[in-house]
Coordinates of C-alpha atoms in Angstrom, one line a residue:
X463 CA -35.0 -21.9 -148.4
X464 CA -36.8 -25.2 -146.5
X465 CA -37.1 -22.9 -143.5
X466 CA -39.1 -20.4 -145.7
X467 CA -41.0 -22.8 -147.4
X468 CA -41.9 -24.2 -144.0
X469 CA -42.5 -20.8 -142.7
X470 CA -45.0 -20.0 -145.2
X471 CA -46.7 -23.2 -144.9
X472 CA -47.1 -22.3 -141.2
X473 CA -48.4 -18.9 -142.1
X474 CA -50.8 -21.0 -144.0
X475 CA -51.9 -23.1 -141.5
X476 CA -52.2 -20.3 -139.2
X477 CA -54.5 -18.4 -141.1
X478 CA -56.6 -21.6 -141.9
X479 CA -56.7 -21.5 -137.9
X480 CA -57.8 -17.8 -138.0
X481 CA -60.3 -17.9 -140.6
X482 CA -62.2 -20.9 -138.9
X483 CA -62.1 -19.1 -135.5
X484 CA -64.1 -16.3 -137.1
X485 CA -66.6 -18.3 -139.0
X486 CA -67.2 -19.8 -136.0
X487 CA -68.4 -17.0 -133.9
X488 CA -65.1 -18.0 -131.4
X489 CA -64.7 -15.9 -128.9
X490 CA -62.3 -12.5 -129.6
X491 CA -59.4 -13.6 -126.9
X492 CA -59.3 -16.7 -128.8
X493 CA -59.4 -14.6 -132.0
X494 CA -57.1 -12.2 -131.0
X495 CA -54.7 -14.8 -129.7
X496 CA -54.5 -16.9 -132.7
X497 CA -53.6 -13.4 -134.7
X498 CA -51.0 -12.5 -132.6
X499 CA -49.2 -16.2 -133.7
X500 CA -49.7 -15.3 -137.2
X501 CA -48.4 -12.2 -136.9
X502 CA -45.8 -13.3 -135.2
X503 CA -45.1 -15.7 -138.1
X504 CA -44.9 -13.5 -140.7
X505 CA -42.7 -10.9 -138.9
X506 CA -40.0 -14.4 -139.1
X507 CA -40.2 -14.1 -142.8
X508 CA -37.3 -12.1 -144.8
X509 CA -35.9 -8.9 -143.1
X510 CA -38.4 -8.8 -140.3
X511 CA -37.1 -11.8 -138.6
X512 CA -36.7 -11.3 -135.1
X513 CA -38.6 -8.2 -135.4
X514 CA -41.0 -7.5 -132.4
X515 CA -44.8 -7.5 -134.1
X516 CA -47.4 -4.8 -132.3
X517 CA -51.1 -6.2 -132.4
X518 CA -53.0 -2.7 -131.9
X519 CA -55.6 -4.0 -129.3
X520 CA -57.3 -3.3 -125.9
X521 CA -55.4 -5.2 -123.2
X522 CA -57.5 -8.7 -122.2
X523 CA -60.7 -7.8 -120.3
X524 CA -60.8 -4.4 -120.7
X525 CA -62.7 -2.1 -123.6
X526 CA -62.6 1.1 -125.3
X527 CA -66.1 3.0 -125.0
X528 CA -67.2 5.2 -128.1
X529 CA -69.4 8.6 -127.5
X530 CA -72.7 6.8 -128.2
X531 CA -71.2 3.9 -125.2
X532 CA -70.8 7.0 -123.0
X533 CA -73.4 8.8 -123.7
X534 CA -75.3 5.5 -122.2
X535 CA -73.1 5.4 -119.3
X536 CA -73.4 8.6 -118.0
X537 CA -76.6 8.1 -118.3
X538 CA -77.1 5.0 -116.0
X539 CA -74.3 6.8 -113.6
X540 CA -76.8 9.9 -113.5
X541 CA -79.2 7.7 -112.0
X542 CA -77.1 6.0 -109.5
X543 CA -75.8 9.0 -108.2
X544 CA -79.1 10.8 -107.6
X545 CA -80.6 7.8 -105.5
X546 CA -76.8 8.1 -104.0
X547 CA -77.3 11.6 -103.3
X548 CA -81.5 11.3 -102.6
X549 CA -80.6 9.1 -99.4
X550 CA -78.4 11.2 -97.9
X551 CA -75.0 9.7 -99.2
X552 CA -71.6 12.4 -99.4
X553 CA -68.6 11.1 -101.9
X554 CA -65.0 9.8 -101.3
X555 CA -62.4 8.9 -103.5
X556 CA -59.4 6.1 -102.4
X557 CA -56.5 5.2 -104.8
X558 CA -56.4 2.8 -107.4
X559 CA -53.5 0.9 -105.3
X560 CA -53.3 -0.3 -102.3
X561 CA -50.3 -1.9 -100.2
X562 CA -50.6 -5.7 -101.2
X563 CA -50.8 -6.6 -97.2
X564 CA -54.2 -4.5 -96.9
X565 CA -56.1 -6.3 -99.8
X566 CA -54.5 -9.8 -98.2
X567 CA -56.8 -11.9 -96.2
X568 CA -59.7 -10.0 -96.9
X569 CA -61.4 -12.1 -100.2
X570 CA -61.1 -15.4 -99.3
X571 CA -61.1 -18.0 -102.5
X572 CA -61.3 -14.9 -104.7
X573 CA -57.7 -13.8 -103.2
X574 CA -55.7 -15.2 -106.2
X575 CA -57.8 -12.4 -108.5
X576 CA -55.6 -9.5 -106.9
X577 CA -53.5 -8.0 -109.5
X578 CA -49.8 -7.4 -108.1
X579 CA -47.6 -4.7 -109.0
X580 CA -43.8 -5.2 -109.0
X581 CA -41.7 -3.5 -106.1
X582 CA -41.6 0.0 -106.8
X583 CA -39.5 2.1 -103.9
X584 CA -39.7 -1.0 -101.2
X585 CA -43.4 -0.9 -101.7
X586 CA -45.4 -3.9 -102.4
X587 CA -48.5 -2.9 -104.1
X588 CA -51.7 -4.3 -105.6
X589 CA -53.9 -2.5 -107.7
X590 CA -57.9 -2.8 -105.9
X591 CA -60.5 -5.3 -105.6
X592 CA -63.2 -3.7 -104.6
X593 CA -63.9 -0.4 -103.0
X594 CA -64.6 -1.9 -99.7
X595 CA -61.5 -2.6 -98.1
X596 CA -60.0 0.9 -99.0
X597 CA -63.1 2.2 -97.7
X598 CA -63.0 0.4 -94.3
X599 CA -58.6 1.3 -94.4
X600 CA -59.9 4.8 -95.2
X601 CA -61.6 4.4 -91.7
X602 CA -59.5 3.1 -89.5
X603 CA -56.8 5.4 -90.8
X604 CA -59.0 8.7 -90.1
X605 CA -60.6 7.3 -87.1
X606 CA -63.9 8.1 -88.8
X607 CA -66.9 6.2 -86.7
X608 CA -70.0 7.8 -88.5
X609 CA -70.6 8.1 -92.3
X610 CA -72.8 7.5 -95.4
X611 CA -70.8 7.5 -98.1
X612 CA -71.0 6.9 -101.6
X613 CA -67.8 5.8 -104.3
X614 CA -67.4 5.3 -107.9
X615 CA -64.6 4.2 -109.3
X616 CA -62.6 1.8 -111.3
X617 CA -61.5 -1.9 -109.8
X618 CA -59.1 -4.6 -111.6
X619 CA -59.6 -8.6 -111.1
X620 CA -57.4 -11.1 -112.4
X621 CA -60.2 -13.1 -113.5
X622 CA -61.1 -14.8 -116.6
X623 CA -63.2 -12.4 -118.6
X624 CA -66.5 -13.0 -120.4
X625 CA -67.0 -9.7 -122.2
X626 CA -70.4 -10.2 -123.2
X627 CA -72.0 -10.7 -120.4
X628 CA -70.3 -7.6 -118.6
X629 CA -67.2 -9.6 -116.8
X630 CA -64.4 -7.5 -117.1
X631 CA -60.5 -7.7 -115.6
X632 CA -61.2 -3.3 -115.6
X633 CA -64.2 -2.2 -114.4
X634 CA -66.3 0.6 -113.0
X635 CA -67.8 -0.3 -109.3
X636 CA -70.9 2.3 -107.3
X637 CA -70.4 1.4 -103.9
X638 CA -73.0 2.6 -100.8
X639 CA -72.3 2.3 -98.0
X640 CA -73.2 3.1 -94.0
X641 CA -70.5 3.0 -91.0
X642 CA -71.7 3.5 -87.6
X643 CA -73.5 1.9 -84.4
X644 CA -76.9 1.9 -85.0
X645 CA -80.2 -0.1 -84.2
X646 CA -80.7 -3.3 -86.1
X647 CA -81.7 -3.6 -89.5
X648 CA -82.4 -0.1 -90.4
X649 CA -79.5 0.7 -92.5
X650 CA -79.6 -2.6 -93.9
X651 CA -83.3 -1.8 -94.9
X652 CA -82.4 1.1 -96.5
X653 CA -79.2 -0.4 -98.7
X654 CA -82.0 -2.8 -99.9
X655 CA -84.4 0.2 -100.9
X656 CA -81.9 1.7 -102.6
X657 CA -81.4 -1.0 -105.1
X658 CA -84.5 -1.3 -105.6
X659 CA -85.2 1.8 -106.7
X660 CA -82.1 1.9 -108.6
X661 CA -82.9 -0.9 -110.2
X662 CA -86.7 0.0 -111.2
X663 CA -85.5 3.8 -112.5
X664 CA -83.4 1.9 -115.1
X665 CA -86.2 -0.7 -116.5
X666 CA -83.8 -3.3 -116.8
X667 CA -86.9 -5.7 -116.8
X668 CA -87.9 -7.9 -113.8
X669 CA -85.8 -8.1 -111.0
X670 CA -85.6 -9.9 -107.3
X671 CA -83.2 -9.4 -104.3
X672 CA -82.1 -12.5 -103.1
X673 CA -81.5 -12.2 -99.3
X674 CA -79.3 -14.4 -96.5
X675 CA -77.5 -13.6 -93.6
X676 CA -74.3 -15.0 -92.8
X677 CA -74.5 -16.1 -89.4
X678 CA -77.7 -18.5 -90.7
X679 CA -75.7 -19.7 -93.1
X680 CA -73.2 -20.6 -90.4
X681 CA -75.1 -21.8 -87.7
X682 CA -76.7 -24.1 -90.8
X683 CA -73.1 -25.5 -91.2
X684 CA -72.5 -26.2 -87.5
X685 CA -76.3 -28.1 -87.0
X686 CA -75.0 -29.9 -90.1
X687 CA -71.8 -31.1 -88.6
X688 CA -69.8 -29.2 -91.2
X689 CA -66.1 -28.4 -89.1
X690 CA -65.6 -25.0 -88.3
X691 CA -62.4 -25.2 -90.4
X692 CA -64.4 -25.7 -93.2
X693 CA -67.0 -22.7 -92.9
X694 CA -65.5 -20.5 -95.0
X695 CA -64.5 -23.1 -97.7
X696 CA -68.3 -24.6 -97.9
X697 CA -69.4 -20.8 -98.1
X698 CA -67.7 -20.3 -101.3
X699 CA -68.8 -23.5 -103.1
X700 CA -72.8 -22.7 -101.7
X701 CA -72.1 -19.4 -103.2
X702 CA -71.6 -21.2 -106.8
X703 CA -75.7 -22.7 -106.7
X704 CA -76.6 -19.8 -109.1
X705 CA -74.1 -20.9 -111.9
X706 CA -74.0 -24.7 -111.0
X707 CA -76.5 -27.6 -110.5
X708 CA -76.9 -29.0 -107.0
X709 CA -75.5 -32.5 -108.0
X710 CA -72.3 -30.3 -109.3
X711 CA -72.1 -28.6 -105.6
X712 CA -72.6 -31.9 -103.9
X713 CA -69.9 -32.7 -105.6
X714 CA -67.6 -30.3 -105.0
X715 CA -68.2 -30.2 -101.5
X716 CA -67.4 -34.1 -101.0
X717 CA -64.9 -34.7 -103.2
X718 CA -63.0 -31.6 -103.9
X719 CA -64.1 -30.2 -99.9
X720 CA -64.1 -33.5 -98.0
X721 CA -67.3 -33.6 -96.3
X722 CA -69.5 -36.8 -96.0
X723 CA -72.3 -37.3 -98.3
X724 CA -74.6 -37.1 -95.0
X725 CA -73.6 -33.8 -94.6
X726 CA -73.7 -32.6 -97.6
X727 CA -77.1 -33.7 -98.1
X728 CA -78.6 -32.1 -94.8
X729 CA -77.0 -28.8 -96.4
X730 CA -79.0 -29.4 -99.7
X731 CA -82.4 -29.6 -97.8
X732 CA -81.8 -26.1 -96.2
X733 CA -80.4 -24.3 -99.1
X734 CA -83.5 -24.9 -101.3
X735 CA -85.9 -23.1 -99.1
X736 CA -87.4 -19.7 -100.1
X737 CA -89.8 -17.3 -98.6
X738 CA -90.1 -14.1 -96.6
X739 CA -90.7 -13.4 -93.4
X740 CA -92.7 -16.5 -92.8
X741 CA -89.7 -18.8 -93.1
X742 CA -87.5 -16.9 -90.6
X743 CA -90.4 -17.5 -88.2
X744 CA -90.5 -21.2 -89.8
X745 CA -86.9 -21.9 -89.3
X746 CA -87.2 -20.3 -85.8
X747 CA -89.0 -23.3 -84.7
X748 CA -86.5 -25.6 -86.8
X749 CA -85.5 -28.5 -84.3
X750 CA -81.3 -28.5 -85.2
X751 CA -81.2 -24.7 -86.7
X752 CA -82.9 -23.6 -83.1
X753 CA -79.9 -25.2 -81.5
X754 CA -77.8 -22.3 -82.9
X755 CA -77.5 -19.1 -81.4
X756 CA -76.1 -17.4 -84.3
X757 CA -78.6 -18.7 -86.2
X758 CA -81.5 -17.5 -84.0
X759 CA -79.8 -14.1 -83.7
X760 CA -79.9 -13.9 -88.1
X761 CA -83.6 -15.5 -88.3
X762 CA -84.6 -12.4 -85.8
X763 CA -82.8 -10.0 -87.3
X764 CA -84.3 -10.9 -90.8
X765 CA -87.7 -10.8 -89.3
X766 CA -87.2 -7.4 -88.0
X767 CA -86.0 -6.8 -91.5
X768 CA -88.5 -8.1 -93.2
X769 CA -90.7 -5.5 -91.0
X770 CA -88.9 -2.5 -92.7
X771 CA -88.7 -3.7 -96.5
X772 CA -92.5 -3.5 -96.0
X773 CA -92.6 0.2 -94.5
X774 CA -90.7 0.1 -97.5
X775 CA -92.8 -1.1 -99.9
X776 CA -90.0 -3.4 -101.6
X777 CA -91.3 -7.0 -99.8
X778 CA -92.8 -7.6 -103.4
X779 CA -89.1 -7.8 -104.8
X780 CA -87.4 -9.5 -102.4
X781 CA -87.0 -13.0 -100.8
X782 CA -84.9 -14.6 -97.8
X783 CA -83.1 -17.4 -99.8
X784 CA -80.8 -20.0 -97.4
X785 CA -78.6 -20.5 -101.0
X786 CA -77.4 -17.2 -101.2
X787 CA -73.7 -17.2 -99.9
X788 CA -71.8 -14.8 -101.6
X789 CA -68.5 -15.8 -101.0
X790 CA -66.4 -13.0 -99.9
X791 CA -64.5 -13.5 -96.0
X792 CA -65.8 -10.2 -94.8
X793 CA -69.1 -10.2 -94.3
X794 CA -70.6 -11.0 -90.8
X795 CA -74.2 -10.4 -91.1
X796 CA -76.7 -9.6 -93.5
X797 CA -75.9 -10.8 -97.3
X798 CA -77.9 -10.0 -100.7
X799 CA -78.0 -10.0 -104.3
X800 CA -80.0 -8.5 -107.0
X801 CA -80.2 -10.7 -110.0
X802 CA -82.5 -10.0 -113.6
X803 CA -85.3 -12.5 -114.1
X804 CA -85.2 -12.6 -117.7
X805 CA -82.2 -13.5 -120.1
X806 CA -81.0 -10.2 -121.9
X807 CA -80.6 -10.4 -125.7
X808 CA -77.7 -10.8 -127.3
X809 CA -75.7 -7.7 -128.6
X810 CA -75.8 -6.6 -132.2
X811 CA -72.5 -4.5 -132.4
X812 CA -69.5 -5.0 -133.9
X813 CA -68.4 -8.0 -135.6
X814 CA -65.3 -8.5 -132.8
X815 CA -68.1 -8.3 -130.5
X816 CA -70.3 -10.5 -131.8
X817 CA -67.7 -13.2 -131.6
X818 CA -67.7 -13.8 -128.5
X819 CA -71.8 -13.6 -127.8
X820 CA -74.2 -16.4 -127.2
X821 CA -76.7 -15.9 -130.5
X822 CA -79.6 -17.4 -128.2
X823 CA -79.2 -14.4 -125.2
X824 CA -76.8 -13.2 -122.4
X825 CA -77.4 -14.2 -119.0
X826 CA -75.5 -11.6 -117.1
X827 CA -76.3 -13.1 -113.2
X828 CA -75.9 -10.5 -110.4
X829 CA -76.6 -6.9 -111.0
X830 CA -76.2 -5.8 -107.4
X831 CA -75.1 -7.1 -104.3
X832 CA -73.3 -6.6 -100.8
X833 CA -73.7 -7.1 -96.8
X834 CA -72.8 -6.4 -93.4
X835 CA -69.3 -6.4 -92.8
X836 CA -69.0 -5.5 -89.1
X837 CA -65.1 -6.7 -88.3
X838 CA -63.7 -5.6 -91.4
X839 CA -62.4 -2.0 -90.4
X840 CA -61.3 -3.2 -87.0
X841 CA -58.8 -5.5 -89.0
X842 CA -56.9 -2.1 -90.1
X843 CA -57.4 -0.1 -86.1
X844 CA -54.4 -0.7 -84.1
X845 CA -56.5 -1.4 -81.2
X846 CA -58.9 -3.3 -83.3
X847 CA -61.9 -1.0 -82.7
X848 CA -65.0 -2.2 -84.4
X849 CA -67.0 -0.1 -86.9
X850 CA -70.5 -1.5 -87.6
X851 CA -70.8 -1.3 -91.4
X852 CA -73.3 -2.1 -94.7
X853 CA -73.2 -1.6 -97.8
X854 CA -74.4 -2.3 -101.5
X855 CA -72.1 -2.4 -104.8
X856 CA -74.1 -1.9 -108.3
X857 CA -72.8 -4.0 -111.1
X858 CA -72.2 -1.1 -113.6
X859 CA -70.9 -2.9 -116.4
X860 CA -73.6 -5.3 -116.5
X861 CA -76.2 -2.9 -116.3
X862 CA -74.3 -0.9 -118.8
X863 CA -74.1 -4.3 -120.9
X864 CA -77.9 -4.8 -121.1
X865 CA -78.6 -1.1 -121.4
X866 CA -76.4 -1.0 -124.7
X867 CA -78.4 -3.9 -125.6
X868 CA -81.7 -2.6 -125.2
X869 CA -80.4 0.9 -127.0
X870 CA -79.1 -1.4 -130.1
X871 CA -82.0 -2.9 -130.9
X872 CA -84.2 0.2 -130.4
X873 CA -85.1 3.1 -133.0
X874 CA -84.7 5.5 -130.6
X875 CA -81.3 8.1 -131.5
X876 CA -78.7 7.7 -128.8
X877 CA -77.3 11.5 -128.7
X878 CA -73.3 11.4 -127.8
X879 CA -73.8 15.6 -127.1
X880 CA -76.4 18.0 -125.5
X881 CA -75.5 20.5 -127.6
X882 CA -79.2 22.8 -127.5
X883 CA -78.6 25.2 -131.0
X884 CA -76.2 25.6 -133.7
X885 CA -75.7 28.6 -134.8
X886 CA -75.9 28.8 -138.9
X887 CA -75.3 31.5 -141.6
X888 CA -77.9 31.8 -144.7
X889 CA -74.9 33.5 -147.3
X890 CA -71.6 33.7 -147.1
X891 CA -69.3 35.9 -145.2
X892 CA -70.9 35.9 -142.1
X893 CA -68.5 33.8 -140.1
X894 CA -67.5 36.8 -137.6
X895 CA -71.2 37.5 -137.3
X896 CA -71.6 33.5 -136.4
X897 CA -69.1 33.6 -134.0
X898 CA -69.9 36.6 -132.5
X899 CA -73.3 35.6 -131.7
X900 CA -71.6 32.0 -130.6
X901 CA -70.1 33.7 -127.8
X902 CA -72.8 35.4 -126.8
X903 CA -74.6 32.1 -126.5
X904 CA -72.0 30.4 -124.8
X905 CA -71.2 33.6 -122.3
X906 CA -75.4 33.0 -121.3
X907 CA -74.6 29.4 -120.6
X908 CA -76.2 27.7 -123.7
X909 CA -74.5 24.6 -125.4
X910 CA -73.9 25.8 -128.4
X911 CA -71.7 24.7 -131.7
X912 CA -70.7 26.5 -135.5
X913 CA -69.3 24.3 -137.8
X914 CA -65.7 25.2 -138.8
X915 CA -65.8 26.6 -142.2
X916 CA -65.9 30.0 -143.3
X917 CA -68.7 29.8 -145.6
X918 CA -70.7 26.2 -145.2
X919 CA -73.9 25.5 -147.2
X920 CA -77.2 26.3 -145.2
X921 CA -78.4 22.8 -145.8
X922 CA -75.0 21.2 -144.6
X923 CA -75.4 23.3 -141.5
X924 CA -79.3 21.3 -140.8
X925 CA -78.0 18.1 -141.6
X926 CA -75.4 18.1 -139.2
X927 CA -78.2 19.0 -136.9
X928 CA -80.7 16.1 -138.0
X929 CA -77.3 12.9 -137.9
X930 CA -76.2 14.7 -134.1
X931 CA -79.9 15.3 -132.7
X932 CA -79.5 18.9 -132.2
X933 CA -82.8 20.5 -132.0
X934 CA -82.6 24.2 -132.6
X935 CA -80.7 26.0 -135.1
X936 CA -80.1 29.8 -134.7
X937 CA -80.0 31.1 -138.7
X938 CA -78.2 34.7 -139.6
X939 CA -78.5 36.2 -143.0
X940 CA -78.2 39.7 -144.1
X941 CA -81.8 40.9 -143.6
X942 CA -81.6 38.8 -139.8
X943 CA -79.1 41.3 -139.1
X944 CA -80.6 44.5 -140.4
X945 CA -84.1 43.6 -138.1
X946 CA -81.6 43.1 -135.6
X947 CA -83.2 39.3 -135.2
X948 CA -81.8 35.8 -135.5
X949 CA -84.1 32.8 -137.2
X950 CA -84.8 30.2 -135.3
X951 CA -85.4 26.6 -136.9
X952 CA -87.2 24.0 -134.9
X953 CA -85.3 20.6 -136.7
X954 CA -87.8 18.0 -136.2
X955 CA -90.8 20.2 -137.2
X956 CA -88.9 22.4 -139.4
X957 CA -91.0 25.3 -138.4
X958 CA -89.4 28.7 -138.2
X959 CA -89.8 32.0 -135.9
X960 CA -87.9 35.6 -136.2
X961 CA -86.7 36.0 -132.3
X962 CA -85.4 39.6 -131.3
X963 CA -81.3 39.1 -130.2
X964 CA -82.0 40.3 -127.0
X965 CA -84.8 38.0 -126.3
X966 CA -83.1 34.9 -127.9
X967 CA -81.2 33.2 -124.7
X968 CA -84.7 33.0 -123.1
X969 CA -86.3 31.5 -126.2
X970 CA -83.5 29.0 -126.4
X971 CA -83.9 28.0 -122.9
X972 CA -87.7 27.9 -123.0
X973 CA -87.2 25.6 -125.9
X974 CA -85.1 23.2 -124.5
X975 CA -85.8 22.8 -120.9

C-alpha cells in the first residue's frame, strides 16, 4: 500500500509539474514530455502496471497540416513553381535516403544533424539533408554535364526544433538549381532574381539578400593569419553573426576555436562592412585583402555580378555583406541569403501551439539561401570530373509559417476546396435528377459537389455553400425541369438567373474564371 500511496503522490506531483508548464506558456516538447511521465505514472498504478502507455502525438519536430494549412501551402508552392517553371527550370525527383557514405563529409559542423538508419540488407543508410548532394550524386551517376533543374521535396535534420518559428526535424525544401560551364556570374545572377521575385510575389513584407563569396571570405582568413586548418571551422562560427553578438563570436573563435585575440579582432573589422558594388572595388584596393588572389578573383566576380543584379533590377534588394558565411563545406564561390526585415507576429492557433510562441513576435531568420558549389559533384565522378554548379533553396516552412500567420490574423476566408457549384434540389425526391446533372458537370470538367442525403433542406444546401466559400449553386425543382432549365444562385449576392441545361457549363465557367 506505501508504494501506492507514494505512487499517487507522484502522480500528484507530476501533474502539479504539468499544470504549471501550461500556465506558463512552456514550450509543447516540454509539455508533451512532462505528460508522457505522468502517463507513464499512472499506467504503474493497479492492473496497468507495467503496461506500455501510447501518447497519441506527432513525432518531435514534425506536424500535422489541416485543409485550411494546405490550402495555404499549395498556395505558396503554386508560386514557387511558376517562377521555377518561368526561368526555364525542368523537375527531378531523388529518394528520401541516401547511402550514409554519400551525405558524409559534405556538411561540415552540421554533419552530426544526419539522421541514420539501422543496417537494413548490408546497407548503411541515412535519410537526406538537403537536396543538394543527391542532386550533385544524381549527376555524377548519369554523367549529366548541363541542366536547370528544379526539386521539391521533404528533408530530415536531427536538429533541435523550434516549431514556431518554422524549424522543423521534417521538412519541405524548393531547391534551383544550374549545372554546367558557363561564363561568370550569369547563372548566379539569375538564382538571385529568382528569389527575389519569389519573394516579392508572396508579400512577406520587406526583404534583403545578403550576399558573400566564399573565396573572400577565405582569402580574409589567410590576410588575417587565421591557419588554413582552421578555415572551415572559423567559417561556421562567422556564419553564427546573425543569431549571436560579435563579443559572443569573438569568443567562440578564441576560446572554443583557438585563435589569438589579434586575429580575431582583424576578422571583426572586415565582417562589419556592407555595401554594393562600391565595396568590392573598395576592398580591391585593400592593402592585406589585395595580397590574396582568391580574394581578388571573388571581389571581381561580385563586381561583375553586381553589373547583372542591375540589368536585373534587384540591386535595390541586395547587399555584398563580408559576415555572411553560411556554413556548409560545399560551397566554393558565390554565397547568399534572403532574410525578412521585420519580426512576423506571433501565431494565434491552437493552444498546443501557442505554447511554445514568443507573445512579443517570431523572428524566423533566413527565408532563402544557397551558393556556388563547383567541386561538389566531382566528389561522387570516379575520375573526379568537375561540374560547375549554383543554386538557391527556399525556406518553405518559414514562409509557410509567416503566411499562416498573416492568414490568422486576417478576415479574409481561407478556402480548403475549389469546388465552383453545388448542385441543390428545391423539393424532395430529386436526388437522381441531382446526380444526374452532377455528372454531367463533372464529365464537362467543373468542380462540382451534392451533399449526400436524399432529400436535404434548400437552405442547408446554401449554408454549406456560405461556411465552404462555394460561389455558385445550381438549384433543380420541378418547374426547373419542365423549362428544361437549372437555377443558378450567385451566394455572395444572392441574385438568381434561369440558365438553359445546355448552355449551363458555359455559364458556370464564365462565372468563375
Amino acid at each position: 500500500m506505501a508504494d501506492k500511496a507514494q505512487l499517487q503522490e507522484a502522480i500528484k506531483t507530476q501533474g502539479e509539474v504539468v499544470r504549471k508548464l501550461k500556465s506558463e506558456k512552456a514550450s509543447k516538447e516540454q509539455i508533451d514530455e512532462e505528460v508522457a511521465k505522468l502517463l507513464q505514472l499512472k499506467a504503474q498504478l493497479g492492473g496497468d502496471e507495467g503496461k506500455h502507455v501510447f501518447v497519441l502525438k506527432t513525432a518531435k519536430g514534425t506536424r500535422d497540416y489541416n485543409p485550411k494549412q494546405m490550402a495555404i501551402r499549395e498556395k505558396v508552392f503554386n508560386i514557387i513553381i511558376s517562377c521555377f517553371k518561368r526561368h526555364g527550370a525542368e523537375t527531378i525527383d531523388t529518394p528520401v535516403f541516401e547511402l550514409k557514405e554519400t551525405l558524409t563529409g559534405k556538411y561540415g559542423e552540421d554533419s552530426k544533424l544526419i539522421y541514420d538508419l539501422k543496417d537494413q540488407g548490408g546497407e548503411l543508410l541515412s535519410l537526406r539533408y538537403d537536396l543538394t548532394v543527391p542532386f550533385a550524386r544524381y549527376l555524377a551517376m548519369n554523367k549529366i554535364t548541363n541542366i536547370k533543374r528544379y526539386h521539391i521535396a521533404k528533408v530530415y535534420r536531427r536538429d533541435n526544433p523550434a516549431m514556431t518559428r518554422g524549424r522543423y526535424r521534417e521538412f519541405y525544401q524548393c531547391d534551383f538549381d544550374i549545372a554546367g560551364q558557363y561564363d561568370a556570374m550569369i547563372p548566379d545572377a539569375e538564382c538571385l532574381k529568382i528569389v527575389y521575385e519569389i519573394l516579392s510575389e508572396l508579400d512577406l513584407g520587406d526583404f534583403r539578400i545578403k550576399v558573400n563569396d566564399r573565396r573572400i571570405l577565405d582569402g580574409m582568413f589567410a590576410v588575417c593569419g587565421v591557419p588554413d586548418e582552421k578555415f572551415r571551422t572559423i567559417c561556421s562560427t562567422v556564419d553564427k553573426l546573425d543569431k549571436m553578438a560579435w563579443e559572443d563570436v569573438k569568443k567562440e573563435m578564441v576560446n572554443e576555436k583557438g585563435l589569438s585575440e589579434e586575429v580575431a579582432d582583424r576578422i571583426g573589422e572586415y565582417v562589419s562592412m556592407q555595401g554594393g558594388k562600391d565595396l568590392a572595388e573598395r576592398l580591391l584596393q585593400d592593402s592585406k585583402l589585395s595580397q590574396s588572389k582568391q580574394a581578388c578573383a571573388g571581389l571581381t566576380d561580385m563586381k561583375q555580378l553586381f553589373s547583372y543584379l542591375e540589368l536585373f533590377q534587384v540591386t535595390d534588394k541586395v547587399v555584398f555583406d563580408l559576415s555572411l558565411a553560411r556554413g556548409l563545406d560545399y560551397y566554393t564561390g558565390v554565397i547568399y541569403e534572403a532574410v525578412l526585415s521585420q519580426t512576423v507576429p506571433a501565431p494565434v492557433s491552437t493552444p498546443a501551439e501557442q505554447n511554445g510562441a514568443d507573445e512579443a513576435g517570431v523572428s524566423v531568420g533566413s527565408v532563402a539561401g544557397g551558393g556556388r558549389y563547383d567541386g561538389l559533384v566531382g566528389m561522387f565522378d570516379p575520375k573526379g570530373r568537375k561540374v560547375p554548379c549554383v543554386g538557391v533553396s527556399i525556406g518553405i516552412e518559414r514562409i509557410f509559417s509567416i503566411m499562416e500567420q498573416k492568414a490568422e490574423t486576417s478576415s479574409e476566408k481561407v478556402r480548403t476546396t475549389e469546388t465552383q457549384v453545388l448542385v441543390a434540389s428545391a423539393q424532395k425526391n430529386l436526388l437522381e435528377e441531382r446526380l444526374r446533372l452532377t455528372t454531367e458537370l463533372w464529365n464537362a470538367g467543373i468542380k462540382a459537389e451534392v451533399l449526400y442525403k436524399k432529400n436535404p433542406k434548400l437552405l442547408s444546401q446554401l449554408q454549406h455553400c456560405e461556411e465552404t466559400g462555394i460561389p455558385l449553386v445550381a438549384i433543380l425543382g420541378e418547374q426547373e425541369l419542365k423549362d428544361g432549365v437549372v437555377k443558378l444562385r450567385n451566394v455572395a449576392s444572392r441574385e438568381e438567373v434561369d440558365v438553359p441545361r445546355a448552355d449551363l457549363v458555359d455559364e458556370i465557367k464564365k462565372r468563375t474564371l
